[in-house]
Amino acid sequence: MAILKGLFLGLLTSTALVCSSNNSGISLLLNYNELNKIDNEIREGSFGKVSGLMILNKNGRIIHERYYGFSNKNTIHPISSVTKSLTSILVGVCLEKGYIKSIDQPIWTYFPEYSAIFNNDTLKKSITLRHLLNQTAGLKWEEWKFPYNYVSNSLIALLETDANWVEHFFNLPVESYPGTKFSYNSLSSQIIAEVLSRASGVSFDSLTKEYLFKPLSINTYFWDNYPSNNLPAWGGIALTTMDMAKIGFYGTTPSWVISSGLRTQKTIHR
């Protein structure tokens, strides 16, 4: 529960999005006294640092919008690991486009330059996209064991170097059978991005712009760039509250403009 609470509050540091109805079409009545109470609690810092709150109805109409502190509708906010969800969305797009055939395909087929590593370790050779999506690749990685301001954190330690992220991932020791143990590893999303890029023949940056940002008219954003590894698929994006709302709303709509096949892929048992 502590982890879930931390994740929830971590999301609130960027934006808070609420949908006022579910897909069955049943509208939920809004209690504006309660909304005002929430507004006051946000201003008092009860939920950590919240920059914006937006509530949409089932038709995507904004029915409540507030910004806090120095933020306004044009302010971009770091979405941190929500970036991983955008990477997962692009998996659905690439499945629909036929760039990849299945999330159960072993990923070693996309990385011939690391054939020696895979040939020497049958467990690594069995890692699939599904394992990466589920954070069950089975490789030793200690990202949640230490805070993100500690160099003992595996991700932070890696970012202190110029190492190739893909190569570093494949050289990690095996800790468990792939698919059997959850172990949060940001590099899993980086490998997914590399697979999508190699399968489609298009850079991950271009895939994101063409199939996600462009259809949703997301034009104002920031994305970290690491000279040795380019764009991180695991974090580093900053978006406006409105653009986060677009992604959240269309992601829960049956006829999503980005990928009609995405919703069935989203419900894969985890």
Tab-separated table of C-alpha atoms in Angstrom:
chain	number	residue	atom	x	y	z
A	1	MET	CA	0.000	0.000	0.000
A	2	ALA	CA	2.894	2.359	0.757
A	3	ILE	CA	4.241	1.836	-2.755
A	4	LEU	CA	0.835	2.452	-4.333
A	5	LYS	CA	0.367	5.590	-2.252
A	6	GLY	CA	3.775	6.810	-3.330
A	7	LEU	CA	2.966	6.196	-6.968
A	8	PHE	CA	-0.351	8.029	-6.646
A	9	LEU	CA	1.245	11.032	-4.990
A	10	GLY	CA	4.027	10.957	-7.551
A	11	LEU	CA	1.449	11.332	-10.292
A	12	LEU	CA	-0.208	14.163	-8.425
A	13	THR	CA	3.026	16.161	-8.474
A	14	SER	CA	2.382	16.661	-12.151
A	15	THR	CA	-1.365	16.758	-12.828
A	16	ALA	CA	-4.556	15.212	-11.542
A	17	LEU	CA	-7.097	13.963	-14.055
A	18	VAL	CA	-10.577	12.669	-13.240
A	19	CYS	CA	-13.276	11.342	-15.561
A	20	SER	CA	-16.834	12.027	-14.420
A	21	SER	CA	-18.399	8.978	-16.030
A	22	ASN	CA	-17.566	5.439	-16.999
A	23	ASN	CA	-17.830	3.702	-20.367
A	24	SER	CA	-21.321	2.408	-19.575
A	25	GLY	CA	-22.615	5.934	-19.996
A	26	ILE	CA	-23.668	6.331	-16.357
A	27	SER	CA	-22.962	9.915	-15.359
A	28	LEU	CA	-21.638	10.688	-11.926
A	29	LEU	CA	-23.049	13.709	-10.109
A	30	LEU	CA	-20.417	16.217	-9.089
A	31	ASN	CA	-20.523	17.669	-5.616
A	32	TYR	CA	-19.038	21.128	-5.993
A	33	ASN	CA	-18.730	21.561	-2.232
A	34	GLU	CA	-16.476	18.522	-2.235
A	35	LEU	CA	-14.552	19.890	-5.219
A	36	ASN	CA	-13.952	23.135	-3.363
A	37	LYS	CA	-12.775	21.122	-0.396
A	38	ILE	CA	-10.340	19.234	-2.636
A	39	ASP	CA	-9.129	22.522	-4.122
A	40	ASN	CA	-8.392	23.848	-0.645
A	41	GLU	CA	-6.595	20.662	0.378
A	42	ILE	CA	-4.462	20.820	-2.755
A	43	ARG	CA	-3.532	24.430	-2.015
A	44	GLU	CA	-2.611	23.424	1.521
A	45	GLY	CA	-0.300	20.715	0.163
A	46	SER	CA	-2.268	17.760	1.510
A	47	PHE	CA	-1.495	15.723	-1.627
A	48	GLY	CA	2.025	16.960	-2.200
A	49	LYS	CA	2.771	19.327	-5.046
A	50	VAL	CA	-0.188	19.361	-7.441
A	51	SER	CA	0.014	21.744	-10.392
A	52	GLY	CA	-3.338	21.169	-12.077
A	53	LEU	CA	-6.685	19.415	-11.725
A	54	MET	CA	-8.994	18.665	-14.638
A	55	ILE	CA	-12.272	16.735	-14.691
A	56	LEU	CA	-13.871	15.592	-17.956
A	57	ASN	CA	-17.312	14.193	-18.666
A	58	LYS	CA	-17.869	11.133	-20.849
A	59	ASN	CA	-17.894	13.281	-23.989
A	60	GLY	CA	-14.520	14.805	-23.226
A	61	ARG	CA	-15.935	18.165	-22.152
A	62	ILE	CA	-14.038	19.932	-19.378
A	63	ILE	CA	-16.356	20.446	-16.417
A	64	HIS	CA	-13.785	21.418	-13.800
A	65	GLU	CA	-10.351	22.937	-14.311
A	66	ARG	CA	-8.000	24.420	-11.733
A	67	TYR	CA	-4.324	25.340	-11.623
A	68	TYR	CA	-2.250	25.902	-8.538
A	69	GLY	CA	0.775	27.908	-7.508
A	70	PHE	CA	2.485	29.500	-10.489
A	71	SER	CA	0.995	27.014	-12.982
A	72	ASN	CA	-1.509	27.772	-15.736
A	73	LYS	CA	-2.956	25.901	-18.708
A	74	ASN	CA	0.252	26.425	-20.699
A	75	THR	CA	2.581	25.105	-18.013
A	76	ILE	CA	4.260	21.802	-18.812
A	77	HIS	CA	4.797	19.344	-15.977
A	78	PRO	CA	7.194	16.387	-15.731
A	79	ILE	CA	5.172	13.197	-16.062
A	80	SER	CA	8.094	11.015	-14.973
A	81	SER	CA	7.343	7.307	-15.354
A	82	VAL	CA	3.959	7.960	-16.943
A	83	THR	CA	6.219	8.176	-20.006
A	84	LYS	CA	6.359	4.381	-19.800
A	85	SER	CA	2.608	4.300	-20.445
A	86	LEU	CA	3.114	6.287	-23.640
A	87	THR	CA	5.709	3.731	-24.709
A	88	SER	CA	3.170	0.974	-24.011
A	89	ILE	CA	0.566	2.810	-26.095
A	90	LEU	CA	2.972	2.725	-29.020
A	91	VAL	CA	3.237	-1.049	-28.631
A	92	GLY	CA	-0.499	-1.187	-29.365
A	93	VAL	CA	-0.036	1.062	-32.375
A	94	CYS	CA	2.803	-1.073	-33.748
A	95	LEU	CA	0.747	-4.228	-33.263
A	96	GLU	CA	-2.103	-2.725	-35.257
A	97	LYS	CA	0.245	-1.498	-37.969
A	98	GLY	CA	1.777	-4.953	-38.242
A	99	TYR	CA	5.270	-3.792	-37.317
A	100	ILE	CA	5.310	-6.402	-34.578
A	101	LYS	CA	3.289	-9.613	-34.677
A	102	SER	CA	2.961	-10.479	-31.009
A	103	ILE	CA	4.098	-9.333	-27.589
A	104	ASP	CA	5.069	-12.950	-26.927
A	105	GLN	CA	7.837	-12.889	-29.519
A	106	PRO	CA	11.306	-13.180	-27.915
A	107	ILE	CA	13.151	-9.886	-28.219
A	108	TRP	CA	16.534	-11.418	-29.066
A	109	THR	CA	15.481	-11.603	-32.720
A	110	TYR	CA	15.697	-7.798	-32.918
A	111	PHE	CA	19.233	-7.599	-31.536
A	112	PRO	CA	21.595	-9.696	-33.690
A	113	GLU	CA	24.616	-7.754	-32.418
A	114	TYR	CA	24.056	-9.294	-28.970
A	115	SER	CA	23.696	-12.875	-30.216
A	116	ALA	CA	26.683	-14.008	-28.136
A	117	ILE	CA	24.936	-12.893	-24.939
A	118	PHE	CA	21.685	-14.649	-25.849
A	119	ASN	CA	23.377	-17.817	-27.066
A	120	ASN	CA	25.190	-18.114	-23.741
A	121	ASP	CA	22.052	-17.624	-21.656
A	122	THR	CA	18.839	-19.390	-22.624
A	123	LEU	CA	16.854	-17.489	-19.970
A	124	LYS	CA	17.775	-14.132	-21.489
A	125	LYS	CA	16.896	-15.577	-24.877
A	126	SER	CA	13.368	-16.281	-23.607
A	127	ILE	CA	12.610	-12.651	-22.615
A	128	THR	CA	9.613	-11.308	-24.559
A	129	LEU	CA	7.908	-7.959	-25.021
A	130	ARG	CA	5.242	-9.159	-22.595
A	131	HIS	CA	7.890	-9.624	-19.920
A	132	LEU	CA	9.209	-6.119	-20.535
A	133	LEU	CA	5.711	-4.614	-20.416
A	134	ASN	CA	4.974	-6.454	-17.168
A	135	GLN	CA	8.353	-5.620	-15.577
A	136	THR	CA	9.110	-9.337	-15.250
A	137	ALA	CA	12.246	-9.680	-17.384
A	138	GLY	CA	13.982	-11.499	-14.532
A	139	LEU	CA	17.192	-9.438	-14.533
A	140	LYS	CA	18.840	-8.129	-11.358
A	141	TRP	CA	18.042	-4.426	-10.951
A	142	GLU	CA	17.506	-2.411	-7.776
A	143	GLU	CA	15.494	0.654	-8.710
A	144	TRP	CA	12.809	0.572	-6.034
A	145	LYS	CA	15.126	-0.549	-3.257
A	146	PHE	CA	16.741	2.901	-3.007
A	147	PRO	CA	15.380	6.447	-3.439
A	148	TYR	CA	16.018	8.214	-6.735
A	149	ASN	CA	18.457	10.621	-5.105
A	150	TYR	CA	20.739	7.744	-4.070
A	151	VAL	CA	23.514	6.564	-6.363
A	152	SER	CA	22.787	3.059	-5.012
A	153	ASN	CA	19.624	3.186	-7.129
A	154	SER	CA	20.410	1.158	-10.268
A	155	LEU	CA	18.933	3.739	-12.645
A	156	ILE	CA	20.684	6.708	-11.031
A	157	ALA	CA	23.998	4.840	-10.987
A	158	LEU	CA	23.627	4.127	-14.702
A	159	LEU	CA	22.775	7.737	-15.538
A	160	GLU	CA	26.048	8.803	-13.922
A	161	THR	CA	27.852	7.025	-16.777
A	162	ASP	CA	27.891	7.181	-20.577
A	163	ALA	CA	27.098	3.477	-20.884
A	164	ASN	CA	24.907	2.194	-23.694
A	165	TRP	CA	21.556	1.467	-22.041
A	166	VAL	CA	20.628	-1.428	-24.318
A	167	GLU	CA	23.954	-3.174	-23.872
A	168	HIS	CA	23.857	-2.563	-20.132
A	169	PHE	CA	20.406	-4.151	-19.891
A	170	PHE	CA	21.428	-7.292	-21.739
A	171	ASN	CA	24.526	-7.664	-19.562
A	172	LEU	CA	22.546	-7.609	-16.314
A	173	PRO	CA	22.687	-10.914	-14.404
A	174	VAL	CA	19.614	-13.129	-14.405
A	175	GLU	CA	17.815	-13.117	-11.055
A	176	SER	CA	14.674	-15.137	-11.812
A	177	TYR	CA	12.887	-16.916	-14.635
A	178	PRO	CA	11.401	-14.323	-17.028
A	179	GLY	CA	7.697	-13.862	-16.362
A	180	THR	CA	7.771	-15.084	-12.755
A	181	LYS	CA	8.853	-12.114	-10.621
A	182	PHE	CA	8.012	-8.407	-10.733
A	183	SER	CA	11.087	-6.183	-10.599
A	184	TYR	CA	10.648	-2.559	-11.641
A	185	ASN	CA	13.266	-1.737	-14.265
A	186	SER	CA	13.082	1.490	-16.268
A	187	LEU	CA	15.381	0.055	-18.915
A	188	SER	CA	12.653	-2.417	-19.882
A	189	SER	CA	10.820	0.486	-21.537
A	190	GLN	CA	14.011	1.497	-23.320
A	191	ILE	CA	14.322	-1.985	-24.806
A	192	ILE	CA	10.662	-1.832	-25.877
A	193	ALA	CA	11.325	1.472	-27.641
A	194	GLU	CA	14.340	0.001	-29.406
A	195	VAL	CA	12.310	-3.023	-30.536
A	196	LEU	CA	9.570	-0.755	-31.932
A	197	SER	CA	12.128	1.367	-33.742
A	198	ARG	CA	13.894	-1.623	-35.292
A	199	ALA	CA	10.638	-3.347	-36.202
A	200	SER	CA	9.154	-0.265	-37.871
A	201	GLY	CA	12.337	1.165	-39.351
A	202	VAL	CA	11.414	4.517	-37.779
A	203	SER	CA	13.071	6.244	-34.825
A	204	PHE	CA	11.217	6.098	-31.520
A	205	ASP	CA	11.051	9.889	-31.547
A	206	SER	CA	9.322	9.845	-34.945
A	207	LEU	CA	6.940	7.054	-33.894
A	208	THR	CA	5.862	9.068	-30.867
A	209	LYS	CA	5.293	12.223	-32.873
A	210	GLU	CA	3.497	10.519	-35.775
A	211	TYR	CA	1.217	8.127	-33.898
A	212	LEU	CA	0.681	9.842	-30.548
A	213	PHE	CA	1.491	13.538	-30.397
A	214	LYS	CA	0.292	14.469	-33.879
A	215	PRO	CA	-3.155	12.742	-33.708
A	216	LEU	CA	-3.798	14.341	-30.311
A	217	SER	CA	-2.432	17.754	-31.333
A	218	ILE	CA	0.220	17.673	-28.631
A	219	ASN	CA	2.589	20.420	-29.710
A	220	THR	CA	3.998	21.849	-26.486
A	221	TYR	CA	6.218	19.430	-24.609
A	222	PHE	CA	9.757	18.799	-23.411
A	223	TRP	CA	11.701	15.549	-23.592
A	224	ASP	CA	15.059	14.904	-21.949
A	225	ASN	CA	17.853	13.870	-24.291
A	226	TYR	CA	20.924	11.886	-23.288
A	227	PRO	CA	23.757	12.324	-25.839
A	228	SER	CA	24.868	8.683	-25.642
A	229	ASN	CA	21.370	7.176	-25.704
A	230	ASN	CA	19.017	9.796	-27.165
A	231	LEU	CA	15.460	9.992	-25.780
A	232	PRO	CA	14.532	7.988	-22.678
A	233	ALA	CA	11.430	5.835	-23.180
A	234	TRP	CA	11.091	5.466	-19.409
A	235	GLY	CA	10.729	9.117	-18.370
A	236	GLY	CA	11.785	12.663	-19.070
A	237	ILE	CA	8.662	13.999	-20.805
A	238	ALA	CA	6.844	17.133	-19.636
A	239	LEU	CA	3.292	17.857	-20.856
A	240	THR	CA	0.497	20.308	-20.118
A	241	THR	CA	-2.452	19.216	-17.998
A	242	MET	CA	-4.686	19.420	-21.075
A	243	ASP	CA	-2.437	17.127	-23.090
A	244	MET	CA	-2.355	14.613	-20.251
A	245	ALA	CA	-6.156	14.799	-20.211
A	246	LYS	CA	-6.263	14.047	-23.947
A	247	ILE	CA	-4.196	10.918	-23.443
A	248	GLY	CA	-6.240	9.848	-20.417
A	249	PHE	CA	-9.592	10.489	-22.090
A	250	TYR	CA	-8.881	8.873	-25.436
A	251	GLY	CA	-7.233	5.966	-23.708
A	252	THR	CA	-10.551	5.093	-22.038
A	253	THR	CA	-12.721	5.630	-25.105
A	254	PRO	CA	-13.804	2.563	-27.147
A	255	SER	CA	-13.098	4.213	-30.506
A	256	TRP	CA	-9.717	5.717	-29.840
A	257	VAL	CA	-8.383	7.822	-32.690
A	258	ILE	CA	-4.845	6.523	-32.282
A	259	SER	CA	-5.284	2.786	-32.369
A	260	SER	CA	-8.551	0.909	-32.544
A	261	GLY	CA	-6.783	-2.287	-31.547
A	262	LEU	CA	-5.142	-0.790	-28.500
A	263	ARG	CA	-7.961	-1.388	-26.039
A	264	THR	CA	-7.920	-5.148	-26.543
A	265	GLN	CA	-4.153	-5.145	-26.151
A	266	LYS	CA	-4.472	-3.039	-23.005
A	267	THR	CA	-6.561	-5.679	-21.278
A	268	ILE	CA	-3.967	-8.443	-21.592
A	269	HIS	CA	-3.843	-10.334	-18.286
A	270	ARG	CA	-0.928	-9.243	-16.152
